[in-house]
């Protein structure tokens, strides 16, 4: 009986150590993976009765990438009304700007992301957006995101 109790205690210690090690490793991984979002920015004026807003995001999860989100605030808009391009900056220099992507169906929102990069440095994102005005497009930029580091 006494040998069984000692064995249970040893197994409990091993399980506890393994559990705490897993929590520590998982916490460390989360601490180094993050994303930062800009504040929302309203399009300067309504276009064809639609109100829009945009936001940029930068992530350093599995490398750095930028992301631009654009949305109609009051209703879905027809195909081609929203255009988005994402920009990713490394050490304050433009690393990538995507081509514009336009909503290909009736939608409330549209988004695009850059490629993923794993160079060390400080990254931020700022996107550009376009709205159809009946005879071409009007454009604006998102607000800039806070910066994130990759070492």
Short mmCIF file of N, CA, C and O in Angstrom, two decimals, residues 37-96:
data_model
loop_
_atom_site.label_atom_id
_atom_site.label_comp_id
_atom_site.label_asym_id
_atom_site.label_seq_id
_atom_site.Cartn_x
_atom_site.Cartn_y
_atom_site.Cartn_z
N UNK A 37 -3.66 47.11 -34.34
CA UNK A 37 -4.63 47.70 -35.27
C UNK A 37 -4.60 49.22 -35.16
O UNK A 37 -4.42 49.77 -34.08
N UNK A 38 -4.81 49.86 -36.29
CA UNK A 38 -4.96 51.32 -36.27
C UNK A 38 -6.33 51.65 -35.71
O UNK A 38 -7.20 50.79 -35.58
N UNK A 39 -6.54 52.92 -35.41
CA UNK A 39 -7.89 53.36 -35.08
C UNK A 39 -8.70 53.39 -36.37
O UNK A 39 -8.15 53.51 -37.47
N UNK A 40 -10.00 53.25 -36.23
CA UNK A 40 -10.88 53.34 -37.40
C UNK A 40 -10.81 54.75 -37.98
O UNK A 40 -10.68 55.73 -37.23
N UNK A 41 -10.91 54.85 -39.29
CA UNK A 41 -10.92 56.15 -39.95
C UNK A 41 -12.13 56.22 -40.88
O UNK A 41 -12.29 55.36 -41.76
N UNK A 42 -12.96 57.21 -40.66
CA UNK A 42 -14.12 57.41 -41.53
C UNK A 42 -13.67 58.01 -42.86
O UNK A 42 -12.80 58.89 -42.88
N UNK A 43 -14.27 57.55 -43.96
CA UNK A 43 -14.02 58.18 -45.24
C UNK A 43 -14.47 59.63 -45.10
O UNK A 43 -15.47 59.91 -44.44
N UNK A 44 -13.76 60.59 -45.72
CA UNK A 44 -14.04 62.01 -45.44
C UNK A 44 -15.47 62.49 -45.72
O UNK A 44 -15.91 63.48 -45.14
N UNK A 45 -16.19 61.79 -46.59
CA UNK A 45 -17.56 62.24 -46.94
C UNK A 45 -18.32 61.04 -47.49
O UNK A 45 -17.72 60.07 -47.96
N UNK A 46 -19.65 61.09 -47.42
CA UNK A 46 -20.43 59.99 -48.03
C UNK A 46 -20.30 60.03 -49.56
O UNK A 46 -20.17 61.10 -50.14
N UNK A 47 -20.31 58.86 -50.18
CA UNK A 47 -20.20 58.76 -51.63
C UNK A 47 -21.39 57.94 -52.13
O UNK A 47 -21.59 56.79 -51.71
N UNK A 48 -22.20 58.54 -53.00
CA UNK A 48 -23.41 57.91 -53.53
C UNK A 48 -24.31 57.37 -52.41
O UNK A 48 -24.90 56.31 -52.53
N UNK A 49 -24.36 58.12 -51.32
CA UNK A 49 -25.21 57.75 -50.19
C UNK A 49 -24.63 56.71 -49.26
O UNK A 49 -25.28 56.30 -48.31
N UNK A 50 -23.39 56.29 -49.50
CA UNK A 50 -22.75 55.28 -48.65
C UNK A 50 -21.71 55.93 -47.75
O UNK A 50 -20.95 56.80 -48.18
N UNK A 51 -21.68 55.47 -46.51
CA UNK A 51 -20.70 55.92 -45.52
C UNK A 51 -19.70 54.78 -45.31
O UNK A 51 -20.10 53.64 -45.13
N UNK A 52 -18.41 55.12 -45.32
CA UNK A 52 -17.37 54.10 -45.24
C UNK A 52 -16.42 54.39 -44.10
O UNK A 52 -16.27 55.53 -43.66
N UNK A 53 -15.71 53.34 -43.67
CA UNK A 53 -14.61 53.50 -42.73
C UNK A 53 -13.57 52.41 -43.01
O UNK A 53 -13.88 51.37 -43.59
N UNK A 54 -12.32 52.67 -42.56
CA UNK A 54 -11.22 51.76 -42.86
C UNK A 54 -10.35 51.56 -41.62
O UNK A 54 -10.35 52.38 -40.70
N UNK A 55 -9.59 50.47 -41.66
CA UNK A 55 -8.67 50.16 -40.58
C UNK A 55 -7.51 49.34 -41.14
O UNK A 55 -7.70 48.53 -42.05
N UNK A 56 -6.32 49.55 -40.60
CA UNK A 56 -5.14 48.75 -40.96
C UNK A 56 -4.75 47.89 -39.76
O UNK A 56 -5.09 48.20 -38.61
N UNK A 57 -4.04 46.80 -40.04
CA UNK A 57 -3.56 45.90 -39.00
C UNK A 57 -2.18 45.41 -39.41
O UNK A 57 -1.91 45.22 -40.60
N UNK A 58 -1.30 45.21 -38.43
CA UNK A 58 -0.01 44.58 -38.66
C UNK A 58 0.10 43.42 -37.68
O UNK A 58 -0.36 43.52 -36.54
N UNK A 59 0.66 42.32 -38.13
CA UNK A 59 0.82 41.14 -37.28
C UNK A 59 2.26 40.66 -37.36
O UNK A 59 2.90 40.77 -38.41
N UNK A 60 2.77 40.13 -36.26
CA UNK A 60 4.08 39.48 -36.28
C UNK A 60 3.95 38.00 -35.93
O UNK A 60 4.88 37.39 -35.43
N UNK A 61 2.81 37.42 -36.21
CA UNK A 61 2.58 36.00 -35.98
C UNK A 61 3.12 35.22 -37.18
O UNK A 61 2.66 35.41 -38.30
N UNK A 62 4.11 34.37 -36.97
CA UNK A 62 4.74 33.60 -38.05
C UNK A 62 5.30 34.50 -39.14
O UNK A 62 5.22 34.18 -40.32
N UNK A 63 5.84 35.64 -38.76
CA UNK A 63 6.34 36.62 -39.71
C UNK A 63 5.43 37.84 -39.70
O UNK A 63 4.36 37.83 -39.11
N UNK A 64 5.86 38.88 -40.39
CA UNK A 64 5.09 40.13 -40.38
C UNK A 64 4.27 40.25 -41.66
O UNK A 64 4.72 39.89 -42.74
N UNK A 65 3.04 40.75 -41.50
CA UNK A 65 2.23 41.08 -42.67
C UNK A 65 1.30 42.23 -42.32
O UNK A 65 0.98 42.46 -41.16
N UNK A 66 0.89 42.96 -43.35
CA UNK A 66 -0.05 44.06 -43.18
C UNK A 66 -1.40 43.67 -43.76
O UNK A 66 -1.50 42.80 -44.64
N UNK A 67 -2.43 44.34 -43.28
CA UNK A 67 -3.79 43.97 -43.64
C UNK A 67 -4.62 45.26 -43.67
O UNK A 67 -4.46 46.11 -42.80
N UNK A 68 -5.48 45.40 -44.66
CA UNK A 68 -6.37 46.56 -44.74
C UNK A 68 -7.81 46.09 -44.84
O UNK A 68 -8.12 45.19 -45.63
N UNK A 69 -8.66 46.69 -44.04
CA UNK A 69 -10.08 46.37 -43.97
C UNK A 69 -10.86 47.64 -44.31
O UNK A 69 -10.54 48.71 -43.82
N UNK A 70 -11.90 47.51 -45.15
CA UNK A 70 -12.72 48.64 -45.57
C UNK A 70 -14.17 48.21 -45.52
O UNK A 70 -14.49 47.10 -45.96
N UNK A 71 -15.04 49.06 -44.98
CA UNK A 71 -16.44 48.64 -44.87
C UNK A 71 -17.40 49.79 -45.09
O UNK A 71 -17.08 50.94 -44.81
N UNK A 72 -18.56 49.41 -45.61
CA UNK A 72 -19.68 50.34 -45.71
C UNK A 72 -20.39 50.32 -44.37
O UNK A 72 -20.67 49.24 -43.82
N UNK A 73 -20.69 51.48 -43.84
CA UNK A 73 -21.28 51.54 -42.50
C UNK A 73 -22.80 51.47 -42.50
O UNK A 73 -23.39 51.25 -41.45
N UNK A 74 -23.45 51.66 -43.65
CA UNK A 74 -24.91 51.72 -43.59
C UNK A 74 -25.62 50.65 -44.42
O UNK A 74 -26.75 50.33 -44.12
N UNK A 75 -24.98 50.09 -45.44
CA UNK A 75 -25.64 49.05 -46.21
C UNK A 75 -24.64 48.39 -47.15
O UNK A 75 -23.55 48.90 -47.37
N UNK A 76 -25.03 47.26 -47.70
CA UNK A 76 -24.17 46.60 -48.68
C UNK A 76 -24.04 47.48 -49.91
O UNK A 76 -24.96 48.22 -50.26
N UNK A 77 -22.87 47.38 -50.56
CA UNK A 77 -22.63 48.17 -51.78
C UNK A 77 -22.45 47.21 -52.95
O UNK A 77 -22.03 46.07 -52.78
N UNK A 78 -22.76 47.68 -54.15
CA UNK A 78 -22.63 46.82 -55.33
C UNK A 78 -21.18 46.43 -55.62
O UNK A 78 -20.23 47.05 -55.15
N UNK A 79 -21.06 45.43 -56.45
CA UNK A 79 -19.77 44.93 -56.91
C UNK A 79 -18.91 46.06 -57.47
O UNK A 79 -19.39 46.90 -58.23
N UNK A 80 -17.64 46.10 -57.05
CA UNK A 80 -16.69 47.09 -57.57
C UNK A 80 -16.69 48.43 -56.87
O UNK A 80 -15.90 49.30 -57.22
N UNK A 81 -17.55 48.63 -55.87
CA UNK A 81 -17.62 49.94 -55.20
C UNK A 81 -16.49 50.17 -54.20
O UNK A 81 -16.17 51.31 -53.89
N UNK A 82 -15.90 49.11 -53.65
CA UNK A 82 -14.85 49.26 -52.64
C UNK A 82 -13.54 48.68 -53.15
O UNK A 82 -13.50 47.54 -53.62
N UNK A 83 -12.47 49.46 -53.06
CA UNK A 83 -11.14 48.98 -53.41
C UNK A 83 -10.21 49.13 -52.22
O UNK A 83 -10.28 50.12 -51.49
N UNK A 84 -9.36 48.14 -52.00
CA UNK A 84 -8.41 48.18 -50.88
C UNK A 84 -7.03 47.77 -51.37
O UNK A 84 -6.88 46.91 -52.25
N UNK A 85 -6.00 48.38 -50.78
CA UNK A 85 -4.61 47.98 -50.99
C UNK A 85 -3.92 48.06 -49.63
O UNK A 85 -4.13 49.01 -48.87
N UNK A 86 -3.13 47.05 -49.31
CA UNK A 86 -2.44 46.99 -48.02
C UNK A 86 -0.99 47.40 -48.22
O UNK A 86 -0.36 47.07 -49.22
N UNK A 87 -0.45 48.12 -47.24
CA UNK A 87 0.95 48.51 -47.26
C UNK A 87 1.65 48.03 -46.00
O UNK A 87 1.10 48.14 -44.91
N UNK A 88 2.83 47.45 -46.17
CA UNK A 88 3.64 46.99 -45.04
C UNK A 88 4.96 47.73 -45.07
O UNK A 88 5.64 47.78 -46.11
N UNK A 89 5.34 48.31 -43.93
CA UNK A 89 6.56 49.08 -43.80
C UNK A 89 7.50 48.39 -42.82
O UNK A 89 7.06 47.92 -41.77
N UNK A 90 8.79 48.34 -43.17
CA UNK A 90 9.82 47.78 -42.29
C UNK A 90 10.84 48.87 -42.04
O UNK A 90 11.39 49.44 -42.98
N UNK A 91 11.07 49.17 -40.77
CA UNK A 91 11.99 50.24 -40.38
C UNK A 91 11.65 51.54 -41.12
O UNK A 91 12.52 52.24 -41.63
N UNK A 92 10.35 51.83 -41.21
CA UNK A 92 9.78 53.04 -41.81
C UNK A 92 9.96 53.14 -43.34
O UNK A 92 9.70 54.19 -43.91
N UNK A 93 10.38 52.07 -43.98
CA UNK A 93 10.50 52.06 -45.45
C UNK A 93 9.46 51.09 -46.01
O UNK A 93 9.25 50.00 -45.46
N UNK A 94 8.82 51.48 -47.10
CA UNK A 94 7.81 50.62 -47.71
C UNK A 94 8.44 49.30 -48.14
O UNK A 94 9.40 49.29 -48.92
N UNK A 95 7.93 48.20 -47.64
CA UNK A 95 8.40 46.87 -48.00
C UNK A 95 7.51 46.27 -49.09
O UNK A 95 8.00 45.66 -50.03
N UNK A 96 6.19 46.44 -48.96
CA UNK A 96 5.26 45.94 -49.97
C UNK A 96 3.99 46.75 -49.97
O UNK A 96 3.48 47.13 -48.91
#
